[in-house]
PDB file of C-alpha atoms in Angstrom:
ATOM      1  CA  MET A 463      -0.018  17.530   4.417  1.00  0.00           C
ATOM      2  CA  SER A 464      -4.001  17.776   5.856  1.00  0.00           C
ATOM      3  CA  ARG A 465      -5.037  17.769   2.105  1.00  0.00           C
ATOM      4  CA  LEU A 466      -3.155  14.281   1.815  1.00  0.00           C
ATOM      5  CA  VAL A 467      -5.582  13.083   4.777  1.00  0.00           C
ATOM      6  CA  ASP A 468      -8.595  14.598   3.084  1.00  0.00           C
ATOM      7  CA  THR A 469      -8.109  12.347   0.272  1.00  0.00           C
ATOM      8  CA  LEU A 470      -7.487   9.400   2.019  1.00  0.00           C
ATOM      9  CA  VAL A 471     -10.982  10.075   3.897  1.00  0.00           C
ATOM     10  CA  ILE A 472     -12.806  10.941   0.742  1.00  0.00           C
ATOM     11  CA  GLY A 473     -11.530   7.638  -0.781  1.00  0.00           C
ATOM     12  CA  ARG A 474     -12.578   5.586   2.480  1.00  0.00           C
ATOM     13  CA  VAL A 475      -8.923   4.223   3.017  1.00  0.00           C
ATOM     14  CA  ILE A 476      -9.113   6.335   6.642  1.00  0.00           C
ATOM     15  CA  GLY A 477     -12.017   4.363   8.038  1.00  0.00           C
ATOM     16  CA  GLU A 478     -11.828   1.371   6.465  1.00  0.00           C
ATOM     17  CA  VAL A 479      -8.304   0.228   5.983  1.00  0.00           C
ATOM     18  CA  ILE A 480      -6.632   2.574   8.608  1.00  0.00           C
ATOM     19  CA  ASP A 481      -7.199   4.741  11.307  1.00  0.00           C
ATOM     20  CA  ASN A 482      -7.033   8.608  11.184  1.00  0.00           C
ATOM     21  CA  PHE A 483      -3.344   9.677  11.441  1.00  0.00           C
ATOM     22  CA  THR A 484      -0.711  12.771  11.061  1.00  0.00           C
ATOM     23  CA  PRO A 485       1.717  12.208   8.153  1.00  0.00           C
ATOM     24  CA  SER A 486       5.185  12.695   9.191  1.00  0.00           C
ATOM     25  CA  VAL A 487       6.993  11.040   6.258  1.00  0.00           C
ATOM     26  CA  ASN A 488       6.811  11.798   2.557  1.00  0.00           C
ATOM     27  CA  MET A 489       6.427   8.737   1.014  1.00  0.00           C
ATOM     28  CA  ASN A 490       6.721   8.600  -3.076  1.00  0.00           C
ATOM     29  CA  ILE A 491       6.097   5.390  -5.310  1.00  0.00           C
ATOM     30  CA  THR A 492       6.372   5.331  -8.930  1.00  0.00           C
ATOM     31  CA  TYR A 493       5.868   2.409 -11.167  1.00  0.00           C
ATOM     32  CA  THR A 494       7.680   2.022 -14.534  1.00  0.00           C
ATOM     33  CA  PHE A 495       7.302   4.846 -17.234  1.00  0.00           C
ATOM     34  CA  ASN A 496       7.188   7.350 -14.540  1.00  0.00           C
ATOM     35  CA  ASN A 497       3.753   6.567 -13.213  1.00  0.00           C
ATOM     36  CA  GLU A 498       3.428   8.008 -10.006  1.00  0.00           C
ATOM     37  CA  VAL A 499       0.894   6.758  -7.376  1.00  0.00           C
ATOM     38  CA  SER A 500      -1.144   9.657  -6.333  1.00  0.00           C
ATOM     39  CA  ASN A 501      -4.375   9.534  -4.234  1.00  0.00           C
ATOM     40  CA  GLY A 502      -7.420   8.461  -6.313  1.00  0.00           C
ATOM     41  CA  HIS A 503      -5.771   8.675  -9.771  1.00  0.00           C
ATOM     42  CA  GLU A 504      -6.418   5.609 -11.936  1.00  0.00           C
ATOM     43  CA  LEU A 505      -3.210   3.403 -13.097  1.00  0.00           C
ATOM     44  CA  MET A 506      -3.427   0.548 -15.883  1.00  0.00           C
ATOM     45  CA  PRO A 507      -2.992  -2.951 -14.623  1.00  0.00           C
ATOM     46  CA  SER A 508      -0.471  -3.217 -17.505  1.00  0.00           C
ATOM     47  CA  ALA A 509       1.881  -0.491 -15.941  1.00  0.00           C
ATOM     48  CA  ILE A 510       1.501  -1.598 -12.372  1.00  0.00           C
ATOM     49  CA  ALA A 511       2.644  -5.527 -13.216  1.00  0.00           C
ATOM     50  CA  ALA A 512       6.187  -5.073 -11.774  1.00  0.00           C
ATOM     51  CA  LYS A 513       6.869  -3.717  -8.255  1.00  0.00           C
ATOM     52  CA  PRO A 514       7.026  -0.314  -7.946  1.00  0.00           C
ATOM     53  CA  ARG A 515      10.252   2.160  -6.551  1.00  0.00           C
ATOM     54  CA  VAL A 516       9.265   3.328  -3.174  1.00  0.00           C
ATOM     55  CA  LYS A 517      11.195   6.192  -1.751  1.00  0.00           C
ATOM     56  CA  ILE A 518      10.961   7.591   1.738  1.00  0.00           C
ATOM     57  CA  ASP A 519      11.866  10.931   2.762  1.00  0.00           C
ATOM     58  CA  GLY A 520      11.827  12.677   5.942  1.00  0.00           C
ATOM     59  CA  GLY A 521      12.819   9.677   8.395  1.00  0.00           C
ATOM     60  CA  ASP A 522      16.327   9.099   9.528  1.00  0.00           C
ATOM     61  CA  MET A 523      18.883   6.134   9.070  1.00  0.00           C
ATOM     62  CA  ARG A 524      18.284   4.999  12.951  1.00  0.00           C
ATOM     63  CA  SER A 525      14.768   4.529  12.002  1.00  0.00           C
ATOM     64  CA  ALA A 526      13.160   1.436  10.121  1.00  0.00           C
ATOM     65  CA  TYR A 527       9.840   1.296   8.325  1.00  0.00           C
ATOM     66  CA  THR A 528       7.358  -1.411   7.218  1.00  0.00           C
ATOM     67  CA  LEU A 529       5.604  -1.136   3.920  1.00  0.00           C
ATOM     68  CA  ILE A 530       2.389  -2.751   3.218  1.00  0.00           C
ATOM     69  CA  MET A 531       0.239  -2.662   0.001  1.00  0.00           C
ATOM     70  CA  THR A 532      -3.136  -3.906   0.349  1.00  0.00           C
ATOM     71  CA  ASP A 533      -6.482  -4.244  -1.807  1.00  0.00           C
ATOM     72  CA  PRO A 534      -9.658  -3.488   0.328  1.00  0.00           C
ATOM     73  CA  ASP A 535     -12.231  -4.151  -2.426  1.00  0.00           C
ATOM     74  CA  ALA A 536     -11.340  -7.648  -3.017  1.00  0.00           C
ATOM     75  CA  PRO A 537     -12.679  -9.416  -5.025  1.00  0.00           C
ATOM     76  CA  GLY A 538     -15.157  -6.578  -5.916  1.00  0.00           C
ATOM     77  CA  PRO A 539     -16.086  -3.516  -4.238  1.00  0.00           C
ATOM     78  CA  SER A 540     -19.673  -4.355  -4.349  1.00  0.00           C
ATOM     79  CA  ASP A 541     -18.834  -7.301  -1.962  1.00  0.00           C
ATOM     80  CA  PRO A 542     -15.310  -7.182  -0.623  1.00  0.00           C
ATOM     81  CA  TYR A 543     -15.650 -10.519   1.306  1.00  0.00           C
ATOM     82  CA  LEU A 544     -11.948 -10.951   0.929  1.00  0.00           C
ATOM     83  CA  ARG A 545     -11.106  -7.648   2.455  1.00  0.00           C
ATOM     84  CA  GLU A 546      -8.136  -6.685   2.682  1.00  0.00           C
ATOM     85  CA  HIS A 547      -6.396  -8.794   0.260  1.00  0.00           C
ATOM     86  CA  LEU A 548      -2.409  -8.129   0.926  1.00  0.00           C
ATOM     87  CA  HIS A 549      -0.223  -7.770  -1.906  1.00  0.00           C
ATOM     88  CA  TRP A 550       3.073  -6.910  -0.606  1.00  0.00           C
ATOM     89  CA  VAL A 551       5.103  -6.414   2.738  1.00  0.00           C
ATOM     90  CA  VAL A 552       8.557  -4.898   3.375  1.00  0.00           C
ATOM     91  CA  THR A 553       9.922  -4.377   6.413  1.00  0.00           C
ATOM     92  CA  GLU A 554      13.143  -3.314   8.075  1.00  0.00           C
ATOM     93  CA  ILE A 555      13.285  -0.398   5.568  1.00  0.00           C
ATOM     94  CA  PRO A 556      15.992   2.038   6.424  1.00  0.00           C
ATOM     95  CA  GLY A 557      14.688   5.843   6.662  1.00  0.00           C
ATOM     96  CA  THR A 558      15.627   8.180   3.518  1.00  0.00           C
ATOM     97  CA  THR A 559      15.994   5.571   1.328  1.00  0.00           C
ATOM     98  CA  ASP A 560      13.861   3.074  -0.708  1.00  0.00           C
ATOM     99  CA  ALA A 561      11.849  -0.079  -0.055  1.00  0.00           C
ATOM    100  CA  SER A 562      14.493  -2.160  -1.962  1.00  0.00           C
ATOM    101  CA  PHE A 563      17.127  -2.043   0.951  1.00  0.00           C
ATOM    102  CA  GLY A 564      14.124  -4.037   2.994  1.00  0.00           C
ATOM    103  CA  LYS A 565      13.217  -7.389   3.974  1.00  0.00           C
ATOM    104  CA  GLU A 566      10.533  -8.526   1.678  1.00  0.00           C
ATOM    105  CA  ILE A 567       8.380 -11.000   3.836  1.00  0.00           C
ATOM    106  CA  VAL A 568       5.536 -11.088   1.276  1.00  0.00           C
ATOM    107  CA  SER A 569       6.256 -11.084  -2.215  1.00  0.00           C
ATOM    108  CA  TYR A 570       4.659  -8.672  -4.682  1.00  0.00           C
ATOM    109  CA  GLU A 571       2.033  -9.742  -6.175  1.00  0.00           C
ATOM    110  CA  PRO A 572       0.463  -7.360  -9.215  1.00  0.00           C
ATOM    111  CA  PRO A 573      -2.834  -5.930  -9.252  1.00  0.00           C
ATOM    112  CA  ASN A 574      -5.440  -7.987 -11.279  1.00  0.00           C
ATOM    113  CA  PRO A 575      -8.669  -6.383 -10.586  1.00  0.00           C
ATOM    114  CA  VAL A 576     -11.561  -8.453 -12.317  1.00  0.00           C
ATOM    115  CA  ILE A 577     -15.111  -6.808 -11.078  1.00  0.00           C
ATOM    116  CA  GLY A 578     -15.164  -2.957 -10.951  1.00  0.00           C
ATOM    117  CA  ILE A 579     -12.781  -0.313  -9.431  1.00  0.00           C
ATOM    118  CA  HIS A 580     -10.256  -1.570  -6.820  1.00  0.00           C
ATOM    119  CA  ARG A 581      -8.147   0.648  -4.442  1.00  0.00           C
ATOM    120  CA  TYR A 582      -4.652  -0.482  -3.833  1.00  0.00           C
ATOM    121  CA  VAL A 583      -3.504   1.168  -0.740  1.00  0.00           C
ATOM    122  CA  PHE A 584       0.206   1.655   0.444  1.00  0.00           C
ATOM    123  CA  ILE A 585       0.744   2.119   4.049  1.00  0.00           C
ATOM    124  CA  LEU A 586       4.098   3.335   5.899  1.00  0.00           C
ATOM    125  CA  LEU A 587       4.302   2.261   9.620  1.00  0.00           C
ATOM    126  CA  LYS A 588       7.363   3.097  11.790  1.00  0.00           C
ATOM    127  CA  GLN A 589       8.593   0.217  13.714  1.00  0.00           C
ATOM    128  CA  LYS A 590       9.314   1.123  17.282  1.00  0.00           C
ATOM    129  CA  TYR A 591      12.939  -0.697  17.036  1.00  0.00           C
ATOM    130  CA  ARG A 592      14.947  -3.221  14.885  1.00  0.00           C
ATOM    131  CA  GLN A 593      12.256  -5.812  15.264  1.00  0.00           C
ATOM    132  CA  THR A 594      11.187  -9.057  13.658  1.00  0.00           C
ATOM    133  CA  VAL A 595       8.021  -8.496  11.908  1.00  0.00           C
ATOM    134  CA  LYS A 596       5.797 -11.471  11.488  1.00  0.00           C
ATOM    135  CA  THR A 597       4.814 -13.029   8.290  1.00  0.00           C
ATOM    136  CA  PRO A 598       1.012 -12.773   7.693  1.00  0.00           C
ATOM    137  CA  SER A 599      -0.359 -16.355   7.431  1.00  0.00           C
ATOM    138  CA  SER A 600      -2.787 -15.405   4.259  1.00  0.00           C
ATOM    139  CA  ARG A 601      -3.110 -12.746   1.907  1.00  0.00           C
ATOM    140  CA  ASP A 602      -6.955 -12.934   1.923  1.00  0.00           C
ATOM    141  CA  ASN A 603      -8.864 -11.243   4.841  1.00  0.00           C
ATOM    142  CA  PHE A 604      -5.809  -9.252   6.102  1.00  0.00           C
ATOM    143  CA  ASN A 605      -6.280  -6.563   8.270  1.00  0.00           C
ATOM    144  CA  THR A 606      -3.740  -3.656   8.125  1.00  0.00           C
ATOM    145  CA  ARG A 607      -4.782  -2.355  11.871  1.00  0.00           C
ATOM    146  CA  SER A 608      -4.799  -6.125  13.350  1.00  0.00           C
ATOM    147  CA  PHE A 609      -1.266  -6.423  11.656  1.00  0.00           C
ATOM    148  CA  ALA A 610       0.206  -3.336  13.016  1.00  0.00           C
ATOM    149  CA  ASN A 611      -1.068  -4.023  16.498  1.00  0.00           C
ATOM    150  CA  GLU A 612       0.234  -7.491  16.551  1.00  0.00           C
ATOM    151  CA  ASN A 613       3.523  -6.220  15.353  1.00  0.00           C
ATOM    152  CA  GLY A 614       3.687  -3.056  17.765  1.00  0.00           C
ATOM    153  CA  LEU A 615       3.756  -0.786  15.001  1.00  0.00           C
ATOM    154  CA  GLY A 616       1.202   1.729  15.881  1.00  0.00           C
ATOM    155  CA  LEU A 617      -0.659   4.182  13.678  1.00  0.00           C
ATOM    156  CA  PRO A 618       0.690   5.041   9.902  1.00  0.00           C
ATOM    157  CA  VAL A 619       3.421   7.897   9.239  1.00  0.00           C
ATOM    158  CA  ALA A 620       2.335   7.742   5.561  1.00  0.00           C
ATOM    159  CA  ALA A 621      -0.079   6.627   3.256  1.00  0.00           C
ATOM    160  CA  VAL A 622      -1.502   6.843  -0.786  1.00  0.00           C
ATOM    161  CA  TYR A 623      -3.448   4.991  -2.850  1.00  0.00           C
ATOM    162  CA  PHE A 624      -4.567   4.504  -6.605  1.00  0.00           C
ATOM    163  CA  ASN A 625      -7.488   2.943  -8.337  1.00  0.00           C
ATOM    164  CA  ALA A 626      -7.178   0.169 -10.950  1.00  0.00           C
ATOM    165  CA  GLN A 627      -9.971  -1.633 -12.953  1.00  0.00           C
ATOM    166  CA  ARG A 628      -9.744  -4.686 -15.339  1.00  0.00           C
ATOM    167  CA  GLU A 629      -8.087  -3.712 -18.603  1.00  0.00           C
ATOM    168  CA  THR A 630      -9.907  -4.431 -21.574  1.00  0.00           C
ATOM    169  CA  ALA A 631      -8.922  -4.568 -25.038  1.00  0.00           C
ATOM    170  CA  ALA A 632     -10.929  -1.501 -25.862  1.00  0.00           C
ATOM    171  CA  ARG A 633      -9.219   0.773 -23.053  1.00  0.00           C
ATOM    172  CA  ARG A 634      -5.585   0.209 -24.247  1.00  0.00           C
ATOM    173  CA  ARG A 635      -5.963   1.773 -27.126  1.00  0.00           C
TER     174      ARG A 635
END
């Protein structure tokens, strides 16, 4: 799993979005048409319009997790003054299951990059106990670290990101 962390460092996810961590749970994220999220790979906006399936392996049924999806490059990578833009939050996800069994506190907002190549990051945090996670007040200027601290979530147990950019008519062919 150290290779996984290396790709998160290279993609500046560790540093800009989250602190260094040791992965302890496997998280697989798949969009329709078997578009599996893999660090640094590009997915087309048309392929990620519907919320993905998030599968968690390695946890246990007594554990609960919170999933965050964020864009640290909003509105554009050269001037990300809205950093981070929040796309999705699901809490109370039981271990060894998928996010559809959790409680969606921020609905899924499909990525719609307008300028440049954006990173979309999924972060899985272990809840210390069955707890109420506070709903963020805004999607813009979200901060994963602050949100985790305010809700007593600690460091991530898994993370993965993909890239997306505006889909022009010429690129769709």
